[in-house]
PDB file of N, CA, C and O in Angstrom:
ATOM      1  N   MET S   1      15.154 -27.341  59.412  1.00  0.00           N
ATOM      2  CA  MET S   1      14.334 -26.209  59.799  1.00  0.00           C
ATOM      3  C   MET S   1      12.899 -26.460  59.344  1.00  0.00           C
ATOM      4  O   MET S   1      12.655 -26.824  58.216  1.00  0.00           O
ATOM      5  N   GLN S   2      11.941 -26.246  60.232  1.00  0.00           N
ATOM      6  CA  GLN S   2      10.542 -26.402  59.884  1.00  0.00           C
ATOM      7  C   GLN S   2      10.089 -25.210  59.061  1.00  0.00           C
ATOM      8  O   GLN S   2      10.622 -24.112  59.173  1.00  0.00           O
ATOM      9  N   SER S   3       9.065 -25.404  58.238  1.00  0.00           N
ATOM     10  CA  SER S   3       8.574 -24.315  57.412  1.00  0.00           C
ATOM     11  C   SER S   3       8.008 -23.178  58.260  1.00  0.00           C
ATOM     12  O   SER S   3       8.050 -22.036  57.861  1.00  0.00           O
ATOM     13  N   GLU S   4       7.494 -23.484  59.459  1.00  0.00           N
ATOM     14  CA  GLU S   4       6.965 -22.433  60.326  1.00  0.00           C
ATOM     15  C   GLU S   4       8.067 -21.568  60.911  1.00  0.00           C
ATOM     16  O   GLU S   4       7.795 -20.477  61.379  1.00  0.00           O
ATOM     17  N   ASP S   5       9.300 -22.026  60.912  1.00  0.00           N
ATOM     18  CA  ASP S   5      10.386 -21.251  61.467  1.00  0.00           C
ATOM     19  C   ASP S   5      11.077 -20.387  60.421  1.00  0.00           C
ATOM     20  O   ASP S   5      12.129 -19.830  60.672  1.00  0.00           O
ATOM     21  N   LYS S   6      10.480 -20.270  59.270  1.00  0.00           N
ATOM     22  CA  LYS S   6      11.036 -19.459  58.198  1.00  0.00           C
ATOM     23  C   LYS S   6      11.078 -17.993  58.623  1.00  0.00           C
ATOM     24  O   LYS S   6      10.181 -17.500  59.307  1.00  0.00           O
ATOM     25  N   ILE S   7      12.118 -17.287  58.200  1.00  0.00           N
ATOM     26  CA  ILE S   7      12.235 -15.859  58.474  1.00  0.00           C
ATOM     27  C   ILE S   7      11.588 -15.111  57.320  1.00  0.00           C
ATOM     28  O   ILE S   7      11.878 -15.368  56.149  1.00  0.00           O
ATOM     29  N   LEU S   8      10.701 -14.180  57.664  1.00  0.00           N
ATOM     30  CA  LEU S   8       9.944 -13.434  56.669  1.00  0.00           C
ATOM     31  C   LEU S   8      10.251 -11.947  56.745  1.00  0.00           C
ATOM     32  O   LEU S   8      10.555 -11.424  57.816  1.00  0.00           O
ATOM     33  N   GLY S   9      10.102 -11.273  55.624  1.00  0.00           N
ATOM     34  CA  GLY S   9      10.167  -9.821  55.581  1.00  0.00           C
ATOM     35  C   GLY S   9       8.769  -9.245  55.767  1.00  0.00           C
ATOM     36  O   GLY S   9       7.771  -9.972  55.773  1.00  0.00           O
ATOM     37  N   ALA S  10       8.683  -7.940  55.901  1.00  0.00           N
ATOM     38  CA  ALA S  10       7.390  -7.284  56.126  1.00  0.00           C
ATOM     39  C   ALA S  10       6.420  -7.542  54.969  1.00  0.00           C
ATOM     40  O   ALA S  10       5.225  -7.739  55.207  1.00  0.00           O
ATOM     41  N   ASN S  11       6.913  -7.556  53.740  1.00  0.00           N
ATOM     42  CA  ASN S  11       6.031  -7.818  52.592  1.00  0.00           C
ATOM     43  C   ASN S  11       5.427  -9.211  52.663  1.00  0.00           C
ATOM     44  O   ASN S  11       4.247  -9.396  52.354  1.00  0.00           O
ATOM     45  N   GLU S  12       6.233 -10.189  53.069  1.00  0.00           N
ATOM     46  CA  GLU S  12       5.736 -11.563  53.163  1.00  0.00           C
ATOM     47  C   GLU S  12       4.704 -11.703  54.277  1.00  0.00           C
ATOM     48  O   GLU S  12       3.712 -12.420  54.136  1.00  0.00           O
ATOM     49  N   VAL S  13       4.922 -11.010  55.400  1.00  0.00           N
ATOM     50  CA  VAL S  13       3.951 -11.048  56.502  1.00  0.00           C
ATOM     51  C   VAL S  13       2.651 -10.386  56.055  1.00  0.00           C
ATOM     52  O   VAL S  13       1.558 -10.887  56.341  1.00  0.00           O
ATOM     53  N   ALA S  14       2.759  -9.277  55.347  1.00  0.00           N
ATOM     54  CA  ALA S  14       1.564  -8.597  54.844  1.00  0.00           C
ATOM     55  C   ALA S  14       0.767  -9.527  53.927  1.00  0.00           C
ATOM     56  O   ALA S  14      -0.463  -9.602  54.032  1.00  0.00           O
ATOM     57  N   ASP S  15       1.458 -10.233  53.041  1.00  0.00           N
ATOM     58  CA  ASP S  15       0.778 -11.193  52.160  1.00  0.00           C
ATOM     59  C   ASP S  15       0.135 -12.320  52.958  1.00  0.00           C
ATOM     60  O   ASP S  15      -0.996 -12.716  52.699  1.00  0.00           O
ATOM     61  N   LEU S  16       0.864 -12.833  53.942  1.00  0.00           N
ATOM     62  CA  LEU S  16       0.376 -13.931  54.768  1.00  0.00           C
ATOM     63  C   LEU S  16      -0.903 -13.552  55.518  1.00  0.00           C
ATOM     64  O   LEU S  16      -1.842 -14.335  55.613  1.00  0.00           O
ATOM     65  N   LEU S  17      -0.941 -12.317  56.031  1.00  0.00           N
ATOM     66  CA  LEU S  17      -2.072 -11.878  56.850  1.00  0.00           C
ATOM     67  C   LEU S  17      -3.128 -11.107  56.066  1.00  0.00           C
ATOM     68  O   LEU S  17      -4.170 -10.751  56.621  1.00  0.00           O
ATOM     69  N   GLY S  18      -2.841 -10.830  54.788  1.00  0.00           N
ATOM     70  CA  GLY S  18      -3.798 -10.060  53.993  1.00  0.00           C
ATOM     71  C   GLY S  18      -3.908  -8.624  54.473  1.00  0.00           C
ATOM     72  O   GLY S  18      -4.996  -8.048  54.477  1.00  0.00           O
ATOM     73  N   MET S  19      -2.785  -8.054  54.890  1.00  0.00           N
ATOM     74  CA  MET S  19      -2.757  -6.684  55.406  1.00  0.00           C
ATOM     75  C   MET S  19      -1.833  -5.823  54.565  1.00  0.00           C
ATOM     76  O   MET S  19      -1.015  -6.328  53.806  1.00  0.00           O
ATOM     77  N   ASP S  20      -1.939  -4.519  54.732  1.00  0.00           N
ATOM     78  CA  ASP S  20      -1.053  -3.580  54.075  1.00  0.00           C
ATOM     79  C   ASP S  20       0.321  -3.622  54.746  1.00  0.00           C
ATOM     80  O   ASP S  20       0.415  -3.700  55.980  1.00  0.00           O
ATOM     81  N   VAL S  21       1.376  -3.572  53.964  1.00  0.00           N
ATOM     82  CA  VAL S  21       2.734  -3.670  54.495  1.00  0.00           C
ATOM     83  C   VAL S  21       3.040  -2.515  55.452  1.00  0.00           C
ATOM     84  O   VAL S  21       3.780  -2.696  56.431  1.00  0.00           O
ATOM     85  N   GLN S  22       2.466  -1.350  55.231  1.00  0.00           N
ATOM     86  CA  GLN S  22       2.704  -0.222  56.138  1.00  0.00           C
ATOM     87  C   GLN S  22       2.118  -0.496  57.528  1.00  0.00           C
ATOM     88  O   GLN S  22       2.690  -0.081  58.538  1.00  0.00           O
ATOM     89  N   MET S  23       0.986  -1.189  57.584  1.00  0.00           N
ATOM     90  CA  MET S  23       0.402  -1.542  58.885  1.00  0.00           C
ATOM     91  C   MET S  23       1.267  -2.570  59.602  1.00  0.00           C
ATOM     92  O   MET S  23       1.441  -2.496  60.819  1.00  0.00           O
ATOM     93  N   ILE S  24       1.831  -3.509  58.857  1.00  0.00           N
ATOM     94  CA  ILE S  24       2.733  -4.501  59.451  1.00  0.00           C
ATOM     95  C   ILE S  24       3.924  -3.786  60.077  1.00  0.00           C
ATOM     96  O   ILE S  24       4.308  -4.067  61.213  1.00  0.00           O
ATOM     97  N   ARG S  25       4.528  -2.855  59.336  1.00  0.00           N
ATOM     98  CA  ARG S  25       5.676  -2.105  59.863  1.00  0.00           C
ATOM     99  C   ARG S  25       5.290  -1.272  61.079  1.00  0.00           C
ATOM    100  O   ARG S  25       6.044  -1.195  62.050  1.00  0.00           O
ATOM    101  N   LYS S  26       4.110  -0.666  61.045  1.00  0.00           N
ATOM    102  CA  LYS S  26       3.631   0.131  62.177  1.00  0.00           C
ATOM    103  C   LYS S  26       3.449  -0.752  63.408  1.00  0.00           C
ATOM    104  O   LYS S  26       3.886  -0.403  64.507  1.00  0.00           O
ATOM    105  N   TYR S  27       2.795  -1.891  63.240  1.00  0.00           N
ATOM    106  CA  TYR S  27       2.604  -2.811  64.364  1.00  0.00           C
ATOM    107  C   TYR S  27       3.938  -3.300  64.913  1.00  0.00           C
ATOM    108  O   TYR S  27       4.096  -3.454  66.125  1.00  0.00           O
ATOM    109  N   ALA S  28       4.906  -3.535  64.045  1.00  0.00           N
ATOM    110  CA  ALA S  28       6.231  -3.971  64.495  1.00  0.00           C
ATOM    111  C   ALA S  28       6.921  -2.861  65.290  1.00  0.00           C
ATOM    112  O   ALA S  28       7.496  -3.118  66.350  1.00  0.00           O
ATOM    113  N   ARG S  29       6.855  -1.625  64.785  1.00  0.00           N
ATOM    114  CA  ARG S  29       7.470  -0.490  65.506  1.00  0.00           C
ATOM    115  C   ARG S  29       6.847  -0.297  66.879  1.00  0.00           C
ATOM    116  O   ARG S  29       7.529   0.037  67.846  1.00  0.00           O
ATOM    117  N   GLU S  30       5.548  -0.482  66.963  1.00  0.00           N
ATOM    118  CA  GLU S  30       4.814  -0.292  68.217  1.00  0.00           C
ATOM    119  C   GLU S  30       4.931  -1.482  69.160  1.00  0.00           C
ATOM    120  O   GLU S  30       4.450  -1.427  70.286  1.00  0.00           O
ATOM    121  N   GLY S  31       5.531  -2.574  68.683  1.00  0.00           N
ATOM    122  CA  GLY S  31       5.654  -3.760  69.516  1.00  0.00           C
ATOM    123  C   GLY S  31       4.388  -4.603  69.564  1.00  0.00           C
ATOM    124  O   GLY S  31       4.273  -5.506  70.385  1.00  0.00           O
ATOM    125  N   ARG S  32       3.450  -4.323  68.689  1.00  0.00           N
ATOM    126  CA  ARG S  32       2.194  -5.071  68.661  1.00  0.00           C
ATOM    127  C   ARG S  32       2.325  -6.390  67.923  1.00  0.00           C
ATOM    128  O   ARG S  32       1.489  -7.277  68.073  1.00  0.00           O
ATOM    129  N   LEU S  33       3.370  -6.525  67.118  1.00  0.00           N
ATOM    130  CA  LEU S  33       3.636  -7.732  66.342  1.00  0.00           C
ATOM    131  C   LEU S  33       5.091  -8.118  66.596  1.00  0.00           C
ATOM    132  O   LEU S  33       5.972  -7.250  66.523  1.00  0.00           O
ATOM    133  N   PRO S  34       5.368  -9.371  66.947  1.00  0.00           N
ATOM    134  CA  PRO S  34       6.759  -9.755  67.240  1.00  0.00           C
ATOM    135  C   PRO S  34       7.651  -9.614  66.009  1.00  0.00           C
ATOM    136  O   PRO S  34       7.361 -10.189  64.958  1.00  0.00           O
ATOM    137  N   ALA S  35       8.700  -8.803  66.138  1.00  0.00           N
ATOM    138  CA  ALA S  35       9.592  -8.526  65.010  1.00  0.00           C
ATOM    139  C   ALA S  35      11.005  -8.277  65.530  1.00  0.00           C
ATOM    140  O   ALA S  35      11.203  -7.982  66.708  1.00  0.00           O
ATOM    141  N   TYR S  36      11.965  -8.372  64.631  1.00  0.00           N
ATOM    142  CA  TYR S  36      13.376  -8.215  64.981  1.00  0.00           C
ATOM    143  C   TYR S  36      14.062  -7.331  63.957  1.00  0.00           C
ATOM    144  O   TYR S  36      13.698  -7.323  62.787  1.00  0.00           O
ATOM    145  N   ARG S  37      15.074  -6.608  64.426  1.00  0.00           N
ATOM    146  CA  ARG S  37      15.945  -5.828  63.548  1.00  0.00           C
ATOM    147  C   ARG S  37      17.386  -6.086  63.960  1.00  0.00           C
ATOM    148  O   ARG S  37      17.683  -6.130  65.151  1.00  0.00           O
ATOM    149  N   LEU S  38      18.236  -6.239  62.981  1.00  0.00           N
ATOM    150  CA  LEU S  38      19.663  -6.346  63.283  1.00  0.00           C
ATOM    151  C   LEU S  38      20.179  -4.962  63.642  1.00  0.00           C
ATOM    152  O   LEU S  38      19.632  -3.960  63.176  1.00  0.00           O
ATOM    153  N   PRO S  39      21.222  -4.868  64.464  1.00  0.00           N
ATOM    154  CA  PRO S  39      21.770  -3.554  64.814  1.00  0.00           C
ATOM    155  C   PRO S  39      22.105  -2.759  63.553  1.00  0.00           C
ATOM    156  O   PRO S  39      22.754  -3.269  62.644  1.00  0.00           O
ATOM    157  N   GLY S  40      21.634  -1.535  63.505  1.00  0.00           N
ATOM    158  CA  GLY S  40      21.872  -0.682  62.349  1.00  0.00           C
ATOM    159  C   GLY S  40      20.961  -0.964  61.179  1.00  0.00           C
ATOM    160  O   GLY S  40      20.986  -0.257  60.181  1.00  0.00           O
ATOM    161  N   GLY S  41      20.125  -1.988  61.313  1.00  0.00           N
ATOM    162  CA  GLY S  41      19.220  -2.354  60.220  1.00  0.00           C
ATOM    163  C   GLY S  41      17.958  -1.522  60.235  1.00  0.00           C
ATOM    164  O   GLY S  41      17.505  -1.073  61.278  1.00  0.00           O
ATOM    165  N   ARG S  42      17.405  -1.319  59.064  1.00  0.00           N
ATOM    166  CA  ARG S  42      16.172  -0.547  58.957  1.00  0.00           C
ATOM    167  C   ARG S  42      14.965  -1.432  58.693  1.00  0.00           C
ATOM    168  O   ARG S  42      13.832  -0.982  58.815  1.00  0.00           O
ATOM    169  N   THR S  43      15.199  -2.669  58.304  1.00  0.00           N
ATOM    170  CA  THR S  43      14.080  -3.538  57.958  1.00  0.00           C
ATOM    171  C   THR S  43      13.758  -4.500  59.091  1.00  0.00           C
ATOM    172  O   THR S  43      14.633  -4.900  59.849  1.00  0.00           O
ATOM    173  N   PHE S  44      12.494  -4.830  59.202  1.00  0.00           N
ATOM    174  CA  PHE S  44      12.040  -5.787  60.196  1.00  0.00           C
ATOM    175  C   PHE S  44      12.090  -7.189  59.611  1.00  0.00           C
ATOM    176  O   PHE S  44      11.828  -7.396  58.431  1.00  0.00           O
ATOM    177  N   LYS S  45      12.392  -8.143  60.474  1.00  0.00           N
ATOM    178  CA  LYS S  45      12.336  -9.559  60.130  1.00  0.00           C
ATOM    179  C   LYS S  45      11.412 -10.230  61.133  1.00  0.00           C
ATOM    180  O   LYS S  45      11.334  -9.840  62.291  1.00  0.00           O
ATOM    181  N   PHE S  46      10.722 -11.241  60.678  1.00  0.00           N
ATOM    182  CA  PHE S  46       9.718 -11.930  61.490  1.00  0.00           C
ATOM    183  C   PHE S  46       9.921 -13.432  61.374  1.00  0.00           C
ATOM    184  O   PHE S  46      10.223 -13.930  60.288  1.00  0.00           O
ATOM    185  N   PHE S  47       9.711 -14.140  62.483  1.00  0.00           N
ATOM    186  CA  PHE S  47       9.664 -15.594  62.425  1.00  0.00           C
ATOM    187  C   PHE S  47       8.212 -15.973  62.118  1.00  0.00           C
ATOM    188  O   PHE S  47       7.283 -15.535  62.802  1.00  0.00           O
ATOM    189  N   ARG S  48       8.052 -16.787  61.096  1.00  0.00           N
ATOM    190  CA  ARG S  48       6.700 -17.186  60.672  1.00  0.00           C
ATOM    191  C   ARG S  48       5.922 -17.815  61.828  1.00  0.00           C
ATOM    192  O   ARG S  48       4.741 -17.515  62.014  1.00  0.00           O
ATOM    193  N   SER S  49       6.566 -18.653  62.607  1.00  0.00           N
ATOM    194  CA  SER S  49       5.882 -19.322  63.717  1.00  0.00           C
ATOM    195  C   SER S  49       5.383 -18.303  64.755  1.00  0.00           C
ATOM    196  O   SER S  49       4.284 -18.456  65.287  1.00  0.00           O
ATOM    197  N   GLU S  50       6.161 -17.252  65.014  1.00  0.00           N
ATOM    198  CA  GLU S  50       5.733 -16.234  65.981  1.00  0.00           C
ATOM    199  C   GLU S  50       4.569 -15.410  65.442  1.00  0.00           C
ATOM    200  O   GLU S  50       3.657 -15.050  66.197  1.00  0.00           O
ATOM    201  N   VAL S  51       4.587 -15.112  64.153  1.00  0.00           N
ATOM    202  CA  VAL S  51       3.472 -14.381  63.543  1.00  0.00           C
ATOM    203  C   VAL S  51       2.198 -15.210  63.640  1.00  0.00           C
ATOM    204  O   VAL S  51       1.138 -14.705  64.030  1.00  0.00           O
ATOM    205  N   LEU S  52       2.287 -16.493  63.310  1.00  0.00           N
ATOM    206  CA  LEU S  52       1.110 -17.362  63.380  1.00  0.00           C
ATOM    207  C   LEU S  52       0.626 -17.535  64.824  1.00  0.00           C
ATOM    208  O   LEU S  52      -0.587 -17.531  65.068  1.00  0.00           O
ATOM    209  N   ASP S  53       1.541 -17.646  65.774  1.00  0.00           N
ATOM    210  CA  ASP S  53       1.152 -17.725  67.190  1.00  0.00           C
ATOM    211  C   ASP S  53       0.443 -16.448  67.626  1.00  0.00           C
ATOM    212  O   ASP S  53      -0.555 -16.493  68.353  1.00  0.00           O
ATOM    213  N   PHE S  54       0.947 -15.306  67.185  1.00  0.00           N
ATOM    214  CA  PHE S  54       0.337 -14.018  67.520  1.00  0.00           C
ATOM    215  C   PHE S  54      -1.089 -13.946  66.979  1.00  0.00           C
ATOM    216  O   PHE S  54      -2.010 -13.535  67.682  1.00  0.00           O
ATOM    217  N   VAL S  55      -1.271 -14.376  65.733  1.00  0.00           N
ATOM    218  CA  VAL S  55      -2.602 -14.336  65.116  1.00  0.00           C
ATOM    219  C   VAL S  55      -3.556 -15.272  65.857  1.00  0.00           C
ATOM    220  O   VAL S  55      -4.709 -14.912  66.115  1.00  0.00           O
ATOM    221  N   ARG S  56      -3.078 -16.448  66.222  1.00  0.00           N
ATOM    222  CA  ARG S  56      -3.926 -17.392  66.964  1.00  0.00           C
ATOM    223  C   ARG S  56      -4.325 -16.824  68.325  1.00  0.00           C
ATOM    224  O   ARG S  56      -5.430 -17.070  68.804  1.00  0.00           O
ATOM    225  N   ALA S  57      -3.434 -16.075  68.955  1.00  0.00           N
ATOM    226  CA  ALA S  57      -3.702 -15.516  70.284  1.00  0.00           C
ATOM    227  C   ALA S  57      -4.589 -14.267  70.222  1.00  0.00           C
ATOM    228  O   ALA S  57      -5.152 -13.866  71.233  1.00  0.00           O
ATOM    229  N   HIS S  58      -4.699 -13.659  69.034  1.00  0.00           N
ATOM    230  CA  HIS S  58      -5.476 -12.439  68.858  1.00  0.00           C
ATOM    231  C   HIS S  58      -6.440 -12.597  67.684  1.00  0.00           C
ATOM    232  O   HIS S  58      -6.268 -11.942  66.652  1.00  0.00           O
ATOM    233  N   PRO S  59      -7.450 -13.439  67.834  1.00  0.00           N
ATOM    234  CA  PRO S  59      -8.367 -13.665  66.709  1.00  0.00           C
ATOM    235  C   PRO S  59      -9.150 -12.397  66.370  1.00  0.00           C
ATOM    236  O   PRO S  59      -9.489 -11.600  67.260  1.00  0.00           O
ATOM    237  N   ALA S  60      -9.420 -12.210  65.105  1.00  0.00           N
ATOM    238  CA  ALA S  60     -10.194 -11.052  64.640  1.00  0.00           C
ATOM    239  C   ALA S  60     -11.673 -11.291  64.922  1.00  0.00           C
ATOM    240  O   ALA S  60     -12.156 -12.414  64.826  1.00  0.00           O
ATOM    241  N   SER S  61     -12.343 -10.236  65.230  1.00  0.00           N
ATOM    242  CA  SER S  61     -13.780 -10.315  65.462  1.00  0.00           C
ATOM    243  C   SER S  61     -14.519  -9.929  64.193  1.00  0.00           C
ATOM    244  O   SER S  61     -14.137  -8.997  63.504  1.00  0.00           O
ATOM    245  N   THR S  62     -15.599 -10.636  63.895  1.00  0.00           N
ATOM    246  CA  THR S  62     -16.406 -10.318  62.717  1.00  0.00           C
ATOM    247  C   THR S  62     -17.616  -9.471  63.099  1.00  0.00           C
ATOM    248  O   THR S  62     -18.385  -9.068  62.248  1.00  0.00           O
ATOM    249  N   GLU S  63     -17.778  -9.192  64.382  1.00  0.00           N
ATOM    250  CA  GLU S  63     -18.913  -8.406  64.842  1.00  0.00           C
ATOM    251  C   GLU S  63     -18.593  -6.927  64.736  1.00  0.00           C
ATOM    252  O   GLU S  63     -17.471  -6.500  64.985  1.00  0.00           O
ATOM    253  N   GLY S  64     -19.591  -6.123  64.404  1.00  0.00           N
ATOM    254  CA  GLY S  64     -19.419  -4.675  64.361  1.00  0.00           C
ATOM    255  C   GLY S  64     -19.414  -4.091  65.756  1.00  0.00           C
ATOM    256  O   GLY S  64     -19.888  -4.687  66.713  1.00  0.00           O
ATOM    257  N   SER S  65     -18.861  -2.899  65.903  1.00  0.00           N
ATOM    258  CA  SER S  65     -18.818  -2.232  67.212  1.00  0.00           C
ATOM    259  C   SER S  65     -20.090  -1.491  67.478  1.00  0.00           C
ATOM    260  O   SER S  65     -20.653  -0.879  66.663  1.00  0.00           O
TER     261      SER S  65
END
């Protein structure tokens, strides 16, 4: 298994992206961030490679609005 294919929890994704864990969970619930839940499960799981692909496809802007 490659290190990019590691399965992460919401806390690990928050650390990876430098975001608040509640925002990670919100984005996952809204479908804005690729995430998975097992049937009956309450926690989100993420593939590291998919999170990194998502970030690459949606670069942050440093310009003000």
